[in-house]
Coordinates of C-alpha atoms in Angstrom, one line a residue:
X1 CA 112.0 73.1 94.8
X2 CA 113.8 74.2 91.7
X3 CA 114.9 77.4 90.0
X4 CA 115.7 78.4 86.4
X5 CA 119.4 78.2 87.2
X6 CA 119.3 74.3 87.2
X7 CA 118.8 74.1 83.4
X8 CA 120.9 77.1 82.4
X9 CA 124.7 76.9 81.7
X10 CA 126.4 77.4 85.0
X11 CA 129.2 79.9 85.3
X12 CA 132.7 78.8 86.3
X13 CA 134.1 79.7 89.7
X14 CA 137.3 81.7 89.8
X15 CA 140.3 80.7 91.9
X16 CA 139.3 83.5 94.4
X17 CA 135.8 82.2 94.6
X18 CA 137.0 78.6 95.2
X19 CA 138.9 80.0 98.2
X20 CA 136.1 82.3 99.4
X21 CA 133.4 79.6 99.3
X22 CA 135.6 76.7 100.6
X23 CA 133.3 75.9 103.5
X24 CA 130.4 75.6 101.0
X25 CA 132.3 73.5 98.6
X26 CA 133.1 71.1 101.5
X27 CA 129.4 70.4 101.9
X28 CA 128.4 67.6 99.7
X29 CA 124.9 69.1 99.4
X30 CA 126.4 72.3 97.9
X31 CA 129.8 71.5 96.3
X32 CA 131.0 73.1 93.1
X33 CA 127.6 72.8 91.3
X34 CA 125.7 74.3 94.2
X35 CA 128.1 77.2 94.4
X36 CA 127.8 77.7 90.6
X37 CA 124.0 77.8 91.0
X38 CA 124.3 80.5 93.7
X39 CA 126.6 82.5 91.4
X40 CA 124.1 82.2 88.5
X41 CA 121.1 83.1 90.7
X42 CA 119.2 86.4 90.6
X43 CA 117.3 87.3 93.8
X44 CA 115.2 90.4 94.3
X45 CA 115.1 91.8 97.9
X46 CA 112.2 94.1 98.4
X47 CA 113.2 96.4 101.2
X48 CA 116.7 97.1 102.8
X49 CA 115.4 97.6 106.3
X50 CA 115.0 95.3 109.3
X51 CA 114.4 92.1 107.3
X52 CA 116.3 93.1 104.2
X53 CA 119.5 93.9 106.1
X54 CA 120.4 90.3 107.3
X55 CA 118.7 88.8 104.2
X56 CA 120.8 90.7 101.7
X57 CA 124.1 90.5 103.8
X58 CA 123.9 86.7 104.0
X59 CA 122.9 86.2 100.4
X60 CA 125.8 88.4 99.3
X61 CA 128.2 86.5 101.6
X62 CA 126.9 83.2 100.2
X63 CA 127.8 84.3 96.7
X64 CA 124.3 84.9 95.1
X65 CA 125.5 86.4 91.8
X66 CA 122.9 89.1 91.3
X67 CA 121.0 90.9 94.1
X68 CA 118.3 93.3 93.2
X69 CA 117.4 95.8 95.9
X70 CA 114.1 97.8 96.0
X71 CA 113.9 100.8 98.3
X72 CA 113.0 104.5 98.2
X73 CA 113.7 105.5 101.8
X74 CA 116.6 107.2 103.5
X75 CA 118.4 106.1 106.7
X76 CA 117.1 107.5 109.9
X77 CA 118.7 107.2 113.4
X78 CA 115.7 105.2 114.6
X79 CA 116.5 102.5 111.9
X80 CA 119.8 101.6 113.4
X81 CA 118.4 99.6 116.3
X82 CA 117.6 96.8 113.8
X83 CA 118.6 97.7 110.3
X84 CA 122.2 96.4 110.6
X85 CA 123.3 97.0 107.0
X86 CA 123.3 100.7 107.8
X87 CA 125.5 102.6 110.2
X88 CA 125.5 106.0 112.0
X89 CA 127.5 107.7 109.3
X90 CA 124.7 106.7 106.8
X91 CA 122.0 108.7 108.5
X92 CA 120.4 110.8 105.8
X93 CA 121.7 108.7 102.9
X94 CA 119.6 106.7 100.6
X95 CA 119.1 103.2 101.9
X96 CA 119.9 101.8 98.5
X97 CA 123.3 103.5 98.4
X98 CA 124.1 102.5 101.9
X99 CA 123.1 98.9 101.5
X100 CA 124.9 98.6 98.1
X101 CA 128.1 99.9 99.6
X102 CA 128.1 97.4 102.4
X103 CA 127.2 94.5 100.2
X104 CA 129.9 95.3 97.6
X105 CA 132.4 95.7 100.5
X106 CA 131.4 92.2 101.7
X107 CA 131.6 90.6 98.3
X108 CA 132.9 92.6 95.4
X109 CA 132.3 89.7 93.0
X110 CA 128.5 90.0 93.1
X111 CA 126.3 92.4 91.0
X112 CA 124.0 94.8 92.8
X113 CA 121.0 96.2 90.9
X114 CA 119.4 99.2 92.6
X115 CA 115.7 99.9 92.0
X116 CA 115.0 103.3 93.7
X117 CA 111.3 103.2 93.7
X118 CA 108.3 102.0 95.7
X119 CA 107.1 98.7 94.4
X120 CA 103.6 99.3 93.0
X121 CA 101.1 97.6 90.7
X122 CA 102.4 99.5 87.7
X123 CA 106.1 98.4 88.0
X124 CA 106.1 95.2 90.0
X125 CA 105.8 92.7 87.1
X126 CA 108.5 94.6 85.1
X127 CA 110.9 94.6 88.0
X128 CA 110.3 91.0 89.1
X129 CA 110.6 89.4 85.7
X130 CA 114.4 89.7 85.7
X131 CA 114.8 87.6 88.9
X132 CA 114.5 83.9 89.9
X133 CA 113.3 84.5 93.4
X134 CA 111.6 87.4 95.3
X135 CA 112.3 87.9 99.0
X136 CA 109.7 90.0 100.8
X137 CA 111.2 92.3 103.4
X138 CA 108.4 94.8 103.6
X139 CA 106.3 95.9 106.5
X140 CA 102.8 96.7 105.2
X141 CA 99.9 94.7 103.9
X142 CA 99.3 96.3 100.5
X143 CA 102.9 95.5 99.4
X144 CA 102.7 92.0 100.8
X145 CA 99.6 91.2 98.7
X146 CA 101.2 92.9 95.7
X147 CA 104.4 90.8 96.0
X148 CA 102.3 87.7 96.4
X149 CA 100.1 88.3 93.4
X150 CA 103.0 89.4 91.2
X151 CA 105.0 86.3 92.2
X152 CA 102.0 84.0 91.4
X153 CA 101.4 85.7 88.0
X154 CA 105.2 85.6 87.2
X155 CA 105.8 82.1 88.4
X156 CA 108.4 83.2 90.9
X157 CA 108.8 81.9 94.5
X158 CA 108.0 84.4 97.2
X159 CA 110.2 84.0 100.3
X160 CA 108.1 85.7 103.0
X161 CA 108.9 87.1 106.4
X162 CA 107.1 89.4 108.8
X163 CA 107.8 90.8 112.3
X164 CA 105.8 92.4 115.1
X165 CA 106.9 93.3 118.6
X166 CA 108.5 90.0 119.8
X167 CA 107.0 87.7 117.2
X168 CA 107.9 86.8 113.6
X169 CA 106.9 84.4 110.9
X170 CA 108.4 83.0 107.7
X171 CA 107.3 80.8 104.8
X172 CA 107.8 80.2 101.1
X173 CA 104.8 81.1 98.9
X174 CA 103.8 81.1 95.3
X175 CA 105.5 77.9 94.2
X176 CA 103.9 75.5 91.8
X177 CA 103.3 72.9 94.5
X178 CA 102.6 75.1 97.5
X179 CA 100.1 77.7 98.7
X180 CA 100.4 81.5 98.2
X181 CA 100.0 84.2 100.8
X182 CA 96.3 84.6 99.9
X183 CA 95.7 80.9 100.6
X184 CA 96.5 81.8 104.2
X185 CA 95.2 85.3 104.4
X186 CA 92.4 85.7 101.8
X187 CA 91.5 89.1 103.2
X188 CA 93.7 91.8 104.8
X189 CA 92.9 93.0 108.4
X190 CA 90.8 96.1 108.8
X191 CA 92.8 99.3 108.6
X192 CA 94.1 100.3 112.0
X193 CA 93.4 96.9 113.5
X194 CA 97.1 95.8 113.4
X195 CA 99.5 98.6 114.3
X196 CA 102.7 99.1 112.4
X197 CA 106.1 98.3 113.9
X198 CA 106.6 102.1 114.2
X199 CA 103.5 102.3 116.4
X200 CA 103.8 99.0 118.3
X201 CA 107.6 98.6 118.4
X202 CA 109.8 95.6 117.5
X203 CA 112.7 93.9 119.3
X204 CA 115.7 94.8 117.3
X205 CA 117.1 91.3 117.1
X206 CA 113.9 89.8 115.8
X207 CA 114.3 90.9 112.1
X208 CA 117.8 89.3 112.3
X209 CA 116.2 86.0 113.2
X210 CA 113.5 86.1 110.5
X211 CA 115.8 87.6 107.8
X212 CA 118.4 84.9 108.3
X213 CA 115.6 82.3 108.0
X214 CA 114.5 83.9 104.7
X215 CA 118.1 83.9 103.4
X216 CA 118.3 80.2 104.3
X217 CA 115.1 79.4 102.3
X218 CA 116.3 81.4 99.3
X219 CA 119.6 79.4 99.2
X220 CA 117.7 76.1 99.5
X221 CA 115.5 77.1 96.6
X222 CA 118.6 77.9 94.5
X223 CA 120.3 74.6 95.4
X224 CA 117.1 72.8 94.4
X225 CA 117.5 69.1 93.8
X226 CA 121.0 69.0 95.3
X227 CA 119.4 69.1 98.8
X228 CA 115.8 68.1 97.9
X229 CA 116.1 64.6 99.4
X230 CA 118.1 65.7 102.4
X231 CA 116.0 68.6 103.7
X232 CA 112.7 70.3 103.6
X233 CA 111.8 73.9 102.7
X234 CA 109.1 76.1 104.2
X235 CA 106.8 75.5 101.2
X236 CA 103.5 74.5 102.8
X237 CA 104.7 75.4 106.3
X238 CA 104.6 78.6 108.3
X239 CA 107.3 79.0 110.9
X240 CA 106.3 81.0 113.9
X241 CA 108.9 82.5 116.1
X242 CA 108.3 83.8 119.7
X243 CA 111.5 85.5 120.6
X244 CA 110.3 86.5 124.0
X245 CA 110.0 82.9 125.1
X246 CA 112.4 81.6 122.4
X247 CA 109.9 79.1 121.0
X248 CA 109.6 78.0 117.5
X249 CA 106.5 76.2 116.1
X250 CA 105.0 75.7 112.7
X251 CA 101.6 75.5 111.0
X252 CA 100.9 73.2 108.1
X253 CA 99.6 75.2 105.1
X254 CA 97.6 73.8 102.1
X255 CA 97.0 75.2 98.7
X256 CA 93.4 76.6 98.6
X257 CA 91.7 75.4 95.4
X258 CA 89.3 78.4 95.8
X259 CA 92.2 80.9 96.1
X260 CA 91.4 83.9 93.8
X261 CA 95.1 84.1 92.7
X262 CA 96.6 80.6 92.6
X263 CA 93.4 78.4 92.8
X264 CA 91.8 76.3 90.1
X265 CA 89.7 79.2 88.8
X266 CA 91.6 82.4 89.6
X267 CA 89.7 85.7 89.5
X268 CA 92.8 87.9 90.0
X269 CA 94.6 87.7 86.7
X270 CA 96.3 91.1 86.8
X271 CA 97.6 93.3 89.6
X272 CA 95.0 95.5 91.3
X273 CA 94.9 98.6 93.5
X274 CA 96.3 97.1 96.7
X275 CA 95.8 100.2 98.8
X276 CA 92.1 100.0 98.0
X277 CA 92.1 96.2 98.5
X278 CA 93.4 96.7 102.0
X279 CA 90.8 99.4 102.7
X280 CA 93.3 102.2 102.9
X281 CA 91.6 105.3 101.7
X282 CA 93.7 107.8 99.7
X283 CA 94.8 110.7 101.8
X284 CA 92.4 113.6 101.6
X285 CA 93.8 116.4 99.4
X286 CA 94.6 119.7 101.1
X287 CA 92.4 122.6 100.2
X288 CA 92.8 126.3 100.4
X289 CA 90.2 128.3 102.4
X290 CA 90.6 132.1 102.9
X291 CA 94.3 131.8 102.1
X292 CA 94.9 128.9 104.6
X293 CA 95.6 125.3 103.8
X294 CA 92.8 123.0 105.1
X295 CA 92.7 119.2 105.3
X296 CA 89.6 117.4 106.3
X297 CA 88.3 120.6 107.7
X298 CA 91.4 121.2 109.9
X299 CA 93.6 124.3 109.1
X300 CA 97.2 123.4 108.6
X301 CA 99.8 125.5 110.3
X302 CA 103.3 125.4 108.8
X303 CA 106.3 125.4 111.1
X304 CA 107.4 128.7 109.6
X305 CA 104.1 130.3 110.4
X306 CA 104.3 128.9 114.0
X307 CA 107.9 130.4 114.4
X308 CA 106.6 133.8 113.2
X309 CA 103.8 133.8 115.7
X310 CA 106.2 132.7 118.5
X311 CA 108.7 135.4 117.5
X312 CA 105.9 138.0 117.6
X313 CA 105.4 137.2 121.3
X314 CA 102.1 135.2 120.8
X315 CA 101.4 132.7 123.5
X316 CA 100.7 129.8 121.3
X317 CA 98.7 126.9 122.9
X318 CA 100.3 123.6 121.8
X319 CA 99.2 120.1 122.6
X320 CA 101.8 117.4 121.9
X321 CA 100.2 114.0 121.3
X322 CA 103.4 111.9 121.0
X323 CA 104.5 109.4 123.6
X324 CA 106.6 110.4 126.7
X325 CA 109.7 108.7 125.4
X326 CA 109.4 110.8 122.2
X327 CA 109.0 113.9 124.2
X328 CA 112.3 113.2 126.0
X329 CA 114.1 112.9 122.7
X330 CA 112.9 116.1 121.1
X331 CA 110.3 118.7 122.1
X332 CA 109.4 122.3 121.3
X333 CA 107.3 123.1 124.3
X334 CA 103.6 122.5 124.7
X335 CA 101.5 120.2 126.9
X336 CA 102.1 116.5 126.5
X337 CA 99.0 114.4 126.2
X338 CA 99.7 111.1 124.4
X339 CA 97.3 110.3 121.6
X340 CA 95.6 107.4 123.3
X341 CA 95.0 109.5 126.5
X342 CA 93.3 112.5 124.7
X343 CA 89.7 111.2 124.9
X344 CA 90.0 110.7 128.7
X345 CA 91.8 114.0 129.2
X346 CA 89.7 116.5 127.2
X347 CA 89.0 118.5 130.4
X348 CA 92.7 119.4 130.4
X349 CA 92.5 121.0 127.0
X350 CA 91.3 124.7 127.0
X351 CA 88.2 125.1 124.8
X352 CA 88.5 128.9 124.8
X353 CA 91.9 129.0 123.0
X354 CA 93.1 128.0 119.6
X355 CA 94.6 124.6 120.0
X356 CA 97.7 123.7 117.9
X357 CA 98.1 119.9 117.8
X358 CA 101.6 118.6 117.2
X359 CA 103.2 115.2 116.8
X360 CA 106.2 113.7 115.0
X361 CA 105.3 114.3 111.4
X362 CA 101.7 115.5 111.4
X363 CA 99.7 112.3 111.0
X364 CA 98.7 111.6 114.6
X365 CA 98.1 115.3 115.3
X366 CA 95.7 115.5 112.3
X367 CA 93.6 112.7 113.7
X368 CA 93.5 114.2 117.1
X369 CA 92.7 117.6 115.7
X370 CA 89.7 116.0 113.9
X371 CA 88.7 114.4 117.1
X372 CA 88.8 117.7 119.0
X373 CA 86.7 119.3 116.3
X374 CA 84.1 116.5 116.6
X375 CA 84.1 117.2 120.4
X376 CA 83.1 120.8 119.8
X377 CA 86.5 122.6 120.1
X378 CA 85.9 125.7 118.0
X379 CA 89.5 126.5 117.0
X380 CA 91.8 123.6 116.2
X381 CA 94.8 123.6 113.8
X382 CA 97.3 120.9 112.9
X383 CA 101.1 121.6 112.8
X384 CA 101.9 120.3 109.4
X385 CA 105.1 118.1 109.3
X386 CA 105.3 118.0 113.1
X387 CA 108.5 118.2 115.0
X388 CA 110.5 116.7 112.1
X389 CA 109.6 119.7 110.0
X390 CA 110.5 122.0 112.9
X391 CA 113.9 120.3 113.1
X392 CA 114.5 120.5 109.3
X393 CA 113.2 124.1 108.7
X394 CA 113.5 126.0 112.0
X395 CA 115.9 124.5 114.6
X396 CA 118.5 121.9 113.5
X397 CA 119.4 121.4 117.1
X398 CA 116.1 119.6 117.7
X399 CA 117.0 115.9 117.3
X400 CA 115.3 113.8 114.6
X401 CA 114.3 110.2 115.4

């Protein structure tokens, strides 16, 4: 359990740092040398959301000298239930800017490096090479496999965390002595089998629990042999957290000699197309037919076109396939039939009229529009961009979420 900082010349601590980290210095397992290692360390946090928020905050507070942040998203009101590094005034800001501001305010002595990009096969190795440890705060399978493989190929530890509803897990992968993520999960689940947190929900406190565990493991890796004989890392172990019942248990993990990435005879020697590996087909490109945008055979109606039709007095027939709680937050009229209930409630949808299907951003409505077409509905269109586009382009009084 070592990092490159153990053999490098360690930076001196300033008088202010000696005061700031006094409680660390009192610990014999940390002391002056341990705090110097923290100051010299470079950690990459992939994501500044639910997991990345507590992870980055505690690493900054602990005095990790350089924190790299990877994110490309903006702060949304729905993030604030769990992404504690952001606040209400940050809604609409880049997450990178919001996070960097909070971390600098917490500890101005550290260096923040912002990577405003999506981590992909073409840039992962270049970004990771400048760091000692990578902490995975992502929420999708393609990026998890990408981070794992990039860490194995780069020889960098991968401090892993994942959350779902009331359950979380954490481990340390891609070390020389331990397994990697692919040793545990050689193949990703089938697309759609595991819903995202946006679809299934997540207890807001849960990423705090897992993110803090990740931060703890990062610090232990940095301290290395100072604590090696006095503690145990999550290398070779998976910690499982059940927040609903407040139970912690662990699984023992072993390095798989047949692992295609870290095994004895690896077949993955460079980064691959992880969307394809996870079975996620590229989004069908939109086409133009008779002057209208069409996607997978479904005409796309823009919110501006919808507004024109409503203003012209047309009685537009809209089916809203969001959930009831979403409908309470924001709605623009239409009949509410949640996505999962549509197959059982087809009799409620008029076949003799053009059906405009609407959801939050256009994804669910596209799928339901395709379903209705398969069921023989002759005129079905999708509201492109959903109610978020309506709020942005037509009526700013409609609340975004």
